[in-house]
mmCIF file of C-alpha atoms in Angstrom:
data_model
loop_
_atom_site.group_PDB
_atom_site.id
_atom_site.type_symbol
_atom_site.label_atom_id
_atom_site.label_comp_id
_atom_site.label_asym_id
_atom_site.label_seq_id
_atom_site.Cartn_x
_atom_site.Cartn_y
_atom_site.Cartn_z
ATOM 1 C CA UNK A 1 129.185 99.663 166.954
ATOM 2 C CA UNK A 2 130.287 96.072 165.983
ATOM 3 C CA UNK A 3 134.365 97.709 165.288
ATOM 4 C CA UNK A 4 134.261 100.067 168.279
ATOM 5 C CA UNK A 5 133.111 96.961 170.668
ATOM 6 C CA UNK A 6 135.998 94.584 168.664
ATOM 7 C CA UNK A 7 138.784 97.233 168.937
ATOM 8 C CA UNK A 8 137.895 97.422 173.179
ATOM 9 C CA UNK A 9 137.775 93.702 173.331
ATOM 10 C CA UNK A 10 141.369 93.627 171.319
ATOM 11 C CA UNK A 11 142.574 96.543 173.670
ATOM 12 C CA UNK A 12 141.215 94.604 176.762
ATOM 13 C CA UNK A 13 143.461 91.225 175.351
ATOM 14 C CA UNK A 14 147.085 93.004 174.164
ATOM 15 C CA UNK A 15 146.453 94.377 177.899
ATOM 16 C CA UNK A 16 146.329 90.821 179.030
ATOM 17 C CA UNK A 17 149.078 89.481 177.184
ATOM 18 C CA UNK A 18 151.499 92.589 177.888
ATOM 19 C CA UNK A 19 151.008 92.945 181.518
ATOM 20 C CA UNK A 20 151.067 88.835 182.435
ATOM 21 C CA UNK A 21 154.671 88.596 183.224
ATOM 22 C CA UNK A 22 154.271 90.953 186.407
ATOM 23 C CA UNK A 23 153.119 88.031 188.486
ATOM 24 C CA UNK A 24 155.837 86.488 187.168
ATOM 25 C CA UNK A 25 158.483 88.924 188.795
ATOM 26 C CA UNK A 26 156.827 88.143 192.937
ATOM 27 C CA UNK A 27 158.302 84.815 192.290
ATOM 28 C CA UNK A 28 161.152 83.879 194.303
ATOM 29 C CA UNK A 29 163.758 81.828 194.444
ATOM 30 C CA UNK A 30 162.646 79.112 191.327
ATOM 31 C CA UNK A 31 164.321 79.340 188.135
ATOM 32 C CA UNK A 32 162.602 80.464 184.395
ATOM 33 C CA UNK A 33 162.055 77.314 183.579
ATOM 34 C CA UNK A 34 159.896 76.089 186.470
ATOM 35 C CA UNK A 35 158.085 78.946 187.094
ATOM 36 C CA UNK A 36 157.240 79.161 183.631
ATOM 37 C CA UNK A 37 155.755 76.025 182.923
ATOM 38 C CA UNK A 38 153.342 76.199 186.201
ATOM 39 C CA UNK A 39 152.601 79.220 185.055
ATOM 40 C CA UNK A 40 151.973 77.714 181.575
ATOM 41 C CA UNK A 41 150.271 74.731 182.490
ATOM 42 C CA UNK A 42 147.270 77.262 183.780
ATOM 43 C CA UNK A 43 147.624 79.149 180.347
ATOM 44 C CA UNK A 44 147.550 76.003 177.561
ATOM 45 C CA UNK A 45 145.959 72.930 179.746
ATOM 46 C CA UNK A 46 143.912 73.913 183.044
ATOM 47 C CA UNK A 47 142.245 77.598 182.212
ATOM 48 C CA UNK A 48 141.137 77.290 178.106
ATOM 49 C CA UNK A 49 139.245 74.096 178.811
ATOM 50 C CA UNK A 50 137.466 75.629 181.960
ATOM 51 C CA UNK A 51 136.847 78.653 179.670
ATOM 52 C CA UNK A 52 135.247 76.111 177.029
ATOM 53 C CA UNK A 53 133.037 74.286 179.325
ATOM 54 C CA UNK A 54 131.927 78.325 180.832
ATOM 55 C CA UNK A 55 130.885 79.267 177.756
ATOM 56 C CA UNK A 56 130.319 75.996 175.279
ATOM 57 C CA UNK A 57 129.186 73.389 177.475
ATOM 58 C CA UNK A 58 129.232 70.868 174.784
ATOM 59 C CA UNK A 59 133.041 71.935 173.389
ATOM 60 C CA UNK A 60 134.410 68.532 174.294
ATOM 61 C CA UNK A 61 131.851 67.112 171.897
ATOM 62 C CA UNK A 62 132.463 69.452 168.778
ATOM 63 C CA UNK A 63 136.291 68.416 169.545
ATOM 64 C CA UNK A 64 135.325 65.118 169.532
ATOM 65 C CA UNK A 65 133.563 64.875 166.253
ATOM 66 C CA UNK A 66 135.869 67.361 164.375
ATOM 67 C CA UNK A 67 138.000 65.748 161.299
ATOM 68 C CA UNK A 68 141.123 64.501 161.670
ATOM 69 C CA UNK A 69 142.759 67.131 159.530
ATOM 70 C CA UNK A 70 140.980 70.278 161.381
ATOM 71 C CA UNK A 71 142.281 68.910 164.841
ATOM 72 C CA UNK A 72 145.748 67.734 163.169
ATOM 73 C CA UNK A 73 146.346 71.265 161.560
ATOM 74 C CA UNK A 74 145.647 73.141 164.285
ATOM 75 C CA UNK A 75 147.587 71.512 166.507
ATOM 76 C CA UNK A 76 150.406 71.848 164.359
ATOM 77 C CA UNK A 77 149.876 75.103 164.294
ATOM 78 C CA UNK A 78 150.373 75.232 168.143
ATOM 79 C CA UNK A 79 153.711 73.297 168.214
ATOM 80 C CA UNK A 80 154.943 75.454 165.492
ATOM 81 C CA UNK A 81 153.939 78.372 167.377
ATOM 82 C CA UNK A 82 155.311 77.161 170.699
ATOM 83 C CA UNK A 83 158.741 76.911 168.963
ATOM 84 C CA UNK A 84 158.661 80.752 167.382
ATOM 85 C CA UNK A 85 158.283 81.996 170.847
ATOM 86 C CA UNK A 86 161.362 80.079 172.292
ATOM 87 C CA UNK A 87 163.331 81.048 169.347
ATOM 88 C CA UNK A 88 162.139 84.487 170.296
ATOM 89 C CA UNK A 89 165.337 84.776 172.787
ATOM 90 C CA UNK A 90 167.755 83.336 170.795
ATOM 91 C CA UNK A 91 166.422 86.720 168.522
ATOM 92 C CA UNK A 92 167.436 89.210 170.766
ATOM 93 C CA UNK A 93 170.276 87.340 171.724
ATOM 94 C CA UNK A 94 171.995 87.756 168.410
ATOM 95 C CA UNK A 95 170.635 91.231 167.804
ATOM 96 C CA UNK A 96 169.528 93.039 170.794
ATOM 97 C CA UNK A 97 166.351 92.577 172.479
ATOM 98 C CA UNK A 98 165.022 96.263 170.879
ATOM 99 C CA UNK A 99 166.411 95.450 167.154
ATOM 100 C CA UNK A 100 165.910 91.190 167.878
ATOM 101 C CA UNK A 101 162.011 92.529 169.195
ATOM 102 C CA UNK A 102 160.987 94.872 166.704
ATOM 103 C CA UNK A 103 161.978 92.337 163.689
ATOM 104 C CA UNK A 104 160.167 89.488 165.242
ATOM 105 C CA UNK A 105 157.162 91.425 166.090
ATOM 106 C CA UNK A 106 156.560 93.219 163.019
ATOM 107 C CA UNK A 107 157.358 89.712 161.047
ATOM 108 C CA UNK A 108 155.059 87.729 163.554
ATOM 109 C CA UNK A 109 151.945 91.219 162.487
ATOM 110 C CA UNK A 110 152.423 91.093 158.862
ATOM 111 C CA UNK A 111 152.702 87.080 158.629
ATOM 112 C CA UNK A 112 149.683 86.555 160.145
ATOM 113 C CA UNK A 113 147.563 89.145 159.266
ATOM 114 C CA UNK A 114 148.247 88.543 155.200
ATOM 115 C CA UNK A 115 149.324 85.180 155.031
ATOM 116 C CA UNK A 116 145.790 83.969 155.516
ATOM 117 C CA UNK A 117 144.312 85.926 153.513
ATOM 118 C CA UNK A 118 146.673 85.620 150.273
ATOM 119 C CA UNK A 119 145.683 81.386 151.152
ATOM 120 C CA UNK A 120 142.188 82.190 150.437
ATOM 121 C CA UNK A 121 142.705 84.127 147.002
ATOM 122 C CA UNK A 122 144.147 80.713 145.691
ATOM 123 C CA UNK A 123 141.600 78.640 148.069
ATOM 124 C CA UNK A 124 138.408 80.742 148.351
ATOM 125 C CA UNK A 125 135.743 79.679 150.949
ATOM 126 C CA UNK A 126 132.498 81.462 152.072
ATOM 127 C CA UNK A 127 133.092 84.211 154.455
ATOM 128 C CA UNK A 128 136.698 84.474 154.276
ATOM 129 C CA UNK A 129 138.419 87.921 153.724
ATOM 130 C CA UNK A 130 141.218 87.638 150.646
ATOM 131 C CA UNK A 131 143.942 89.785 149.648
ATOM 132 C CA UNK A 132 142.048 91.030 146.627
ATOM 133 C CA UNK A 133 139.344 91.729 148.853
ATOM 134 C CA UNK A 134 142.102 94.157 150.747
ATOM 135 C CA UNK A 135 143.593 95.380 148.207
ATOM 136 C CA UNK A 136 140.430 96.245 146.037
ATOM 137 C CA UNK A 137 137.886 97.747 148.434
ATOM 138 C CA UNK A 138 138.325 101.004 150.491
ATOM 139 C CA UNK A 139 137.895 99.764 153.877
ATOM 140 C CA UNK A 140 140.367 97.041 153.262
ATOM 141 C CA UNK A 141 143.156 99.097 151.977
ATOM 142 C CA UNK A 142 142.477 101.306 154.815
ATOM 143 C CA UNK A 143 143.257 98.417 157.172
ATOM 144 C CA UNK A 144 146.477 97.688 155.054
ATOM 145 C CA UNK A 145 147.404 101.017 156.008
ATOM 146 C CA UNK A 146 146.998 100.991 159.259
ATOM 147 C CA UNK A 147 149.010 97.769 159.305
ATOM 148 C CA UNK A 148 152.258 99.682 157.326
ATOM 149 C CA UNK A 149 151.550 102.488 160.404
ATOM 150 C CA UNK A 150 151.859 99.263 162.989
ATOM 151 C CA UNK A 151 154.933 98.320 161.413
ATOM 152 C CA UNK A 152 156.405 102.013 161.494
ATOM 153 C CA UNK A 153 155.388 102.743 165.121
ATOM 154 C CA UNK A 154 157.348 99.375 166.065
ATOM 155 C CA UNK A 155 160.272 100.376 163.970
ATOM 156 C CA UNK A 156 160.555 103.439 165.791
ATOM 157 C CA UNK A 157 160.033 101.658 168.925
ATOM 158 C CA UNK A 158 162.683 99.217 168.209
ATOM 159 C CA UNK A 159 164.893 102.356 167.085
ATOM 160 C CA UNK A 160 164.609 103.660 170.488
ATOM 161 C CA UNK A 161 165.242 100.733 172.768
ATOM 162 C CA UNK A 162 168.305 100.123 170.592
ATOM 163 C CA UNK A 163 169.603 104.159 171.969
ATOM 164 C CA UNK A 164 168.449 102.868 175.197
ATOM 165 C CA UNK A 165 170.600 99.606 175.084
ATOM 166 C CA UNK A 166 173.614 101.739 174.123
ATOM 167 C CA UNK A 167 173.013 104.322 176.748
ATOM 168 C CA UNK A 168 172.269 102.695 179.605
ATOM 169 C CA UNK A 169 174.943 99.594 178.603
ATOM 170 C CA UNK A 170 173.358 96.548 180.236
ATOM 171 C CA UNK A 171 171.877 93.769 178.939
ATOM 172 C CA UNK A 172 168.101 93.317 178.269
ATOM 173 C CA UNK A 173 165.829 90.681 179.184
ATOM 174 C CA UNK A 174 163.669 88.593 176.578
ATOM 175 C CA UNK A 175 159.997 88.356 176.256
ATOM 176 C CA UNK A 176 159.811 85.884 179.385
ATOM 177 C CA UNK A 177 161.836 87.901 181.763
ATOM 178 C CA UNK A 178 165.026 85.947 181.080
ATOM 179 C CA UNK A 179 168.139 87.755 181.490
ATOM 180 C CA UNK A 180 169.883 88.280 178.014
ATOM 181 C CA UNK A 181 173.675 88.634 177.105
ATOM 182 C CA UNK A 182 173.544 90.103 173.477
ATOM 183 C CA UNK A 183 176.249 88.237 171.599
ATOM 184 C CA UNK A 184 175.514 91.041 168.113
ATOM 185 C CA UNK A 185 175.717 88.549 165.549
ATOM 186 C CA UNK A 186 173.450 90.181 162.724
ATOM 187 C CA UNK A 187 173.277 87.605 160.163
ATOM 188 C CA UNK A 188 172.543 84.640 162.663
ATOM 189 C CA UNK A 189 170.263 86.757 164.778
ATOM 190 C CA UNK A 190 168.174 87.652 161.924
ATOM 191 C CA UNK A 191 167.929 84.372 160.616
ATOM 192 C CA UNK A 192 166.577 83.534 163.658
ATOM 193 C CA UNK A 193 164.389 86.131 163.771
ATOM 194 C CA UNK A 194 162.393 85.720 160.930
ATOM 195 C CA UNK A 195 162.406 81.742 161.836
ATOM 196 C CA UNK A 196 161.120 83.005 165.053
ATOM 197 C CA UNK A 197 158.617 86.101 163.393
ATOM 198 C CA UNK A 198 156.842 83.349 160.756
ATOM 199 C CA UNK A 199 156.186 81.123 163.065
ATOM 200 C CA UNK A 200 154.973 83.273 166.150
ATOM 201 C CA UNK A 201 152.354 83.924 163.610
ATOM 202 C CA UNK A 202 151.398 80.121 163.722
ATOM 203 C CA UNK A 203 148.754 81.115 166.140
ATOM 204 C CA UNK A 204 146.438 82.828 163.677
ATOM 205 C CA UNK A 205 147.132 79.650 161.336
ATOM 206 C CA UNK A 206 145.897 77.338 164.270
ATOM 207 C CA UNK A 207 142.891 79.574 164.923
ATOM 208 C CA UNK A 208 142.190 79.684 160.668
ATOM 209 C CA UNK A 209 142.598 75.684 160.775
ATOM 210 C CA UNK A 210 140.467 75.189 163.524
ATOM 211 C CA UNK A 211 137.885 77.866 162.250
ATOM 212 C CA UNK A 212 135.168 74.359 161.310
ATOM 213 C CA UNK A 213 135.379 73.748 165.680
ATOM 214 C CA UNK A 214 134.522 77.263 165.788
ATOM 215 C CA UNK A 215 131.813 77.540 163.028
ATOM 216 C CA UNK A 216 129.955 74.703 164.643
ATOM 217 C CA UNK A 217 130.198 76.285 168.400
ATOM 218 C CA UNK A 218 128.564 79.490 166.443
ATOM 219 C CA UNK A 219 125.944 78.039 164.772
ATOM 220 C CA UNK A 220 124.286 76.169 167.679
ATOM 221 C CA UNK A 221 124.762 79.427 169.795
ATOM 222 C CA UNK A 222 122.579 80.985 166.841
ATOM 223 C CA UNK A 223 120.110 78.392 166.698
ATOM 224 C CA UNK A 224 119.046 79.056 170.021
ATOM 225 C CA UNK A 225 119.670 82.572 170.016
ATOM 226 C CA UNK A 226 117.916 83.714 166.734
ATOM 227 C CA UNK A 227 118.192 87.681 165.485
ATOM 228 C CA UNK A 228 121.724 87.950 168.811
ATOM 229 C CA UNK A 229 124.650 87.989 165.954
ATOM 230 C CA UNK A 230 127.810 86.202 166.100
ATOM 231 C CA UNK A 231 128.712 84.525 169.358
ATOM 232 C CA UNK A 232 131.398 86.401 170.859
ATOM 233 C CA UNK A 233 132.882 82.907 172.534
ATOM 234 C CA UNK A 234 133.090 80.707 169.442
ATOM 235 C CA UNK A 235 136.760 80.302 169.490
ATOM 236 C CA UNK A 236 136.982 79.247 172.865
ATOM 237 C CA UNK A 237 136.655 75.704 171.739
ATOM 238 C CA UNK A 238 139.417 75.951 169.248
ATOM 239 C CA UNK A 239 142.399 77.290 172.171
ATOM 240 C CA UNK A 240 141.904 74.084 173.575
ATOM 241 C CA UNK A 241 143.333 72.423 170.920
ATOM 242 C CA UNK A 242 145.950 74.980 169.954
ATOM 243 C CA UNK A 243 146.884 75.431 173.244
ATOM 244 C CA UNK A 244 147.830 71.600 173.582
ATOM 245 C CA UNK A 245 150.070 72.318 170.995
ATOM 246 C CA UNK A 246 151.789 75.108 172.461
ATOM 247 C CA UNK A 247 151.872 72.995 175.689
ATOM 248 C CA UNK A 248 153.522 70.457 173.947
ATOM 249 C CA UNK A 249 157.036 72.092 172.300
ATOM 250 C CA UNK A 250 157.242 74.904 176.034
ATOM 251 C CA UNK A 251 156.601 71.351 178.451
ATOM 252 C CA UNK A 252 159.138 69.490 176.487
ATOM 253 C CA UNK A 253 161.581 72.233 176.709
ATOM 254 C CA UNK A 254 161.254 73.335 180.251
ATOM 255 C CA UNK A 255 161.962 69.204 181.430
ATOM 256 C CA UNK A 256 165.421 69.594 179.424
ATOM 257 C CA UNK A 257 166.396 73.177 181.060
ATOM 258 C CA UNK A 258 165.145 71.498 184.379
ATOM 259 C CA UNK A 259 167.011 68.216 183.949
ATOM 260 C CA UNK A 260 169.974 70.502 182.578
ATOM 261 C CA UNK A 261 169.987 73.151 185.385
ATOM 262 C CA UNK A 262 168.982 70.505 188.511
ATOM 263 C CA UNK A 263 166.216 72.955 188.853
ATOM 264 C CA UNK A 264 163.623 69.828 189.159
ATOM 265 C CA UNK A 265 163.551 70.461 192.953
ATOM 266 C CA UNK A 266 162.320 74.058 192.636
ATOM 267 C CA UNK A 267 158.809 72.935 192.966
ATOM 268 C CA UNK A 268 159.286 71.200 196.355
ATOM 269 C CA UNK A 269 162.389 73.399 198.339
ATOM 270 C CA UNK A 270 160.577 74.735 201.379
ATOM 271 C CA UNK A 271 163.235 77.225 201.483
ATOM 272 C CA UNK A 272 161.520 79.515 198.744
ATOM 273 C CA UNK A 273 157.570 80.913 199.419
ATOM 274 C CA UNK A 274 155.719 77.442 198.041
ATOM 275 C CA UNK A 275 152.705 79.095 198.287
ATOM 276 C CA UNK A 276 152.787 82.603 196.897
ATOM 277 C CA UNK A 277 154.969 81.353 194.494
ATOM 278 C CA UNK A 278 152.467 78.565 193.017
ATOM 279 C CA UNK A 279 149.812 81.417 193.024
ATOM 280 C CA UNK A 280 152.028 83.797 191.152
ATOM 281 C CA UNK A 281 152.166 81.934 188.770
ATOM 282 C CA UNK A 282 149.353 80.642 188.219
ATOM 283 C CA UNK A 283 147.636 83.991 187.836
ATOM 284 C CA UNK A 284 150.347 84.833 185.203
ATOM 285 C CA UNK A 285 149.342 82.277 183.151
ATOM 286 C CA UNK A 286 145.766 83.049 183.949
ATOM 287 C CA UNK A 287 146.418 86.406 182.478
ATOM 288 C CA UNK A 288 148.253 85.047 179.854
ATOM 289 C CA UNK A 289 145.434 83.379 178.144
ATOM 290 C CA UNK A 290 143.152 86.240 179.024
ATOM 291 C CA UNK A 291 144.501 87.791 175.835
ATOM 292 C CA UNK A 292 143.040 84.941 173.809
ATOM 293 C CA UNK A 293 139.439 85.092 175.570
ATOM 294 C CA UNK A 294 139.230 88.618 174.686
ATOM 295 C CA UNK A 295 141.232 88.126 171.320
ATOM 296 C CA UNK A 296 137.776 85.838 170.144
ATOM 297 C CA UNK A 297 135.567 88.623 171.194
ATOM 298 C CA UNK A 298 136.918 90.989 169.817
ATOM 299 C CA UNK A 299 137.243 88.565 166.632
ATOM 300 C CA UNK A 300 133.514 87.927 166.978
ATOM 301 C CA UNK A 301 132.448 91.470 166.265
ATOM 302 C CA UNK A 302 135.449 92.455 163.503
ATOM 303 C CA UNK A 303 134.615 89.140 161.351
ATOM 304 C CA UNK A 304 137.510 86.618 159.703
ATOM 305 C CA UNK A 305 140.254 89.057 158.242
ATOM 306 C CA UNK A 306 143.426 90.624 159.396
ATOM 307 C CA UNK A 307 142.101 93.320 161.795
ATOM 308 C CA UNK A 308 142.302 91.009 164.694
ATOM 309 C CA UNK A 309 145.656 90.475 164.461
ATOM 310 C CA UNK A 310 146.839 93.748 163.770
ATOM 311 C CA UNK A 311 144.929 95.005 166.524
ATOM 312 C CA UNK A 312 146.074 92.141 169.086
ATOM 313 C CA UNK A 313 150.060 92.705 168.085
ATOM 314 C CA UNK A 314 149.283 96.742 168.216
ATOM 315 C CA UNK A 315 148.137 96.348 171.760
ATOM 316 C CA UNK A 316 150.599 94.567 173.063
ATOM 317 C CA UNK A 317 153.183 96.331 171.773
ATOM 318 C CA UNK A 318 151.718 99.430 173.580
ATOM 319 C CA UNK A 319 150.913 98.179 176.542
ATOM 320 C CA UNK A 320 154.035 96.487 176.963
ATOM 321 C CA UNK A 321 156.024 99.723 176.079
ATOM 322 C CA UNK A 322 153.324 101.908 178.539
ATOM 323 C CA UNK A 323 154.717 99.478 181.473
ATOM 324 C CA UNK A 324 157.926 99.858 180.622
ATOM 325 C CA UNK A 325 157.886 103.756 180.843
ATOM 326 C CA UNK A 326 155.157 103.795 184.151
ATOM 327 C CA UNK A 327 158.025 101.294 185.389
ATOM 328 C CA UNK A 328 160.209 103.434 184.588
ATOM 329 C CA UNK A 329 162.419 101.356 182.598
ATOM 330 C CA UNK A 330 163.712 104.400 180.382
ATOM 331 C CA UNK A 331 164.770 106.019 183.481
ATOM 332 C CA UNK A 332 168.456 107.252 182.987
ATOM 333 C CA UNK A 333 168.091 107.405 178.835
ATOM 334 C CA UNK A 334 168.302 110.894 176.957
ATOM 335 C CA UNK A 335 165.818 113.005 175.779
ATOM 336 C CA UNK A 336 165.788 112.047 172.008
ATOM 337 C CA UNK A 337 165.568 108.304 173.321
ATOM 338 C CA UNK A 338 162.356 108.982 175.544
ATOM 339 C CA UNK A 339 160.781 111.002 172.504
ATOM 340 C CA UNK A 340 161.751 108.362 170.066
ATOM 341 C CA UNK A 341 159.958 105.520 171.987
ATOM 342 C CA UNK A 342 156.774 108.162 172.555
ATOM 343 C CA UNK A 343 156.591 109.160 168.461
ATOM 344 C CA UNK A 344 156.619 105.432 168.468
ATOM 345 C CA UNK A 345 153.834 104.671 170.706
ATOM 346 C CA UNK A 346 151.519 107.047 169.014
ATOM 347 C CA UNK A 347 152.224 106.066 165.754
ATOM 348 C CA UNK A 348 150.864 102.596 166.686
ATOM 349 C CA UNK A 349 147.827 104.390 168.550
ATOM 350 C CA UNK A 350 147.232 105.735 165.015
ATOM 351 C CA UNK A 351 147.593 102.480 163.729
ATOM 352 C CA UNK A 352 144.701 101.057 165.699
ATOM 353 C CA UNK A 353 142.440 104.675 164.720
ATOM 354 C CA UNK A 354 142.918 103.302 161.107
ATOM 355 C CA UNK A 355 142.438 100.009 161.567
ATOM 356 C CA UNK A 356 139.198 100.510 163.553
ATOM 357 C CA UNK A 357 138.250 103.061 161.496
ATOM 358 C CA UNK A 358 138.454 101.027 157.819
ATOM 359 C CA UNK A 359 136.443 98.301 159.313
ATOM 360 C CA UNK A 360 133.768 100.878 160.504
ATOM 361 C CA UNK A 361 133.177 101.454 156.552
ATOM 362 C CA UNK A 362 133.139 97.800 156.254
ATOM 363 C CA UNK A 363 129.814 97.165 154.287
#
């Protein structure tokens, strides 16, 4: 019950993350850059913290008394991730947003879904999942399998939009909606991409690092809620501190593009819908983090090993290719193309059967 309830809880987050950017698209009139960073200032400073104080009313004070290295670490682990995801563009600049996408993606899956793990077969500590653990016990080489199917599914994903780049001859947009150019440079871009793929995977690192925030959030939740289980909101407490992270490289960045582009006045001209533009993107970034609430849950019930992640990247990657075929994005490509893309959007539905399926035999 405990990996049907995770897998719905990981569906119900890569739904999150791959539908926020729709808000995003009723905005008018501001430039990336602005919009953006409202929309981000709801998804790393205003929402996690209200989500905290919702579900740990003491988080502030677990923050508080954490070490210096747990909060240090993880938000490390932020800023690191915050860069991977603006290098993200310069990704599918060089190489296409399908070929640029697909690398990152499956780099940013396998990175932090083993990289943890391998850390605690040379650092072991109680309740962590390790490679050898993986690689030595049914269920866990069942979940290393449905990782190589992840992989595959996106490969064949990337395969397609690459036909459908060459078909349809226009440039692509990057994972924030920006129009891209692609300038093919294949060495550069795939450089870059596996800069960008290691660290996008910096998020699992922050959540590992702040795991002792977390572990103290579940154990009073326990104490006064004997013979319940784990407490599905324990990580809440460590997005706040991740998140700042995050906040800290995309803030930083957007103030250049806005001093660079004269966009500062975006958030005042009259001339554009203020209003429904503010709330736009706010509830982007609302969404946005949504992934991340449900992302612990789901965490909660599947336990500390690579499943999570596997699961969160497999969703995403499906829902974001569903939208772009309901939105009919593939509209205009060739048969093979639109069969291509579908082959690989079941093979990562498959993925997620065998991933729920070898923690199911999970002792």
């Amino acid at each position: 019950m405990n990996a049907i309830l995770g897998v719905i809880f990981h569906f119900l987050g890569g739904f999150a993350s791959g539908s926020f950017y729709i808000p995003y698209k009723k905005v008018k009139g501001w430039a990336w850059e602005s919009y953006w960073i409202v929309g981000g200032l709801f998804s790393w400073l205003i929402v996690p913290p209200l989500a905290a104080w919702l579900t740990i009313p003491n988080f502030s004070e677990i923050i508080g008394q954490a070490g210096g290295a747990t909060l240090g670490y993880t938000f490390l682990f932020g800023v690191l991730w915050g860069i991977g995801g603006l290098t993200y563009g310069l990704g599918v600049r060089y190489l296409g947003v399908s070929l640029g996408s697909s690398i990152i993606l499956g780099l940013c899956m396998v990175f932090g879904s083993l990289i943890p793990s391998i850390y605690y077969d040379v650092f072991p500590a109680k309740g962590k999942d390790t490679f050898s653990m993986l690689a030595g016990t049914p269920w866990g080489l069942t979940v290393l399998l449905g990782l190589v199917l992840c992989v595959v599914g996106i490969v064949i994903c990337g395969k397609a939009g690459t036909r459908k780049e060459k078909e349809l001859a226009k440039g692509g947009t990057d994972p924030h909606g920006a129009v891209v150019k692609t300038e093919y440079r294949f060495g550069l871009g795939l450089a870059v991409s596996i800069i960008s793929g290691v660290l996008s995977a910096c998020f699992n690192f922050g959540l590992e690092a702040g795991k002792p925030m977390a572990d103290v959030a579940n154990n009073l939740w326990k104490a006064a809620n004997a013979g319940q289980g784990e407490f599905l909101y324990q990580n809440n407490v460590t997005y706040v501190v991740v998140l700042w992270g995050g906040l800290t490289t995309n803030f930083i960045w957007c103030m250049i593009l806005n001093a660079r582009n004269k966009t500062f006045g975006d958030y005042t001209n009259k001339k554009t819908p203020l209003l429904s533009n503010y709330v736009f993107a706010a509830l982007a970034g609302t969404t946005w983090f949504l992934q991340f609430f449900f992302y612990g849950m789901g965490e909660s019930k599947l336990g500390n090993g690579p499943s999570s992640w596997i699961l969160h990247m497999a969703f995403i990657i499906l829902t974001a290719n569903a939208w772009g075929l309901i939105l009919k994005e593939w509209a205009g490509v060739s048969k093979i193309t639109k069969t291509t893309v579908i082959i690989g959007i079941i093979t990562i539905i498959l993925s997620v059967l065998v991933v729920g399926y070898g923690n199911s035999l999970r002792p």
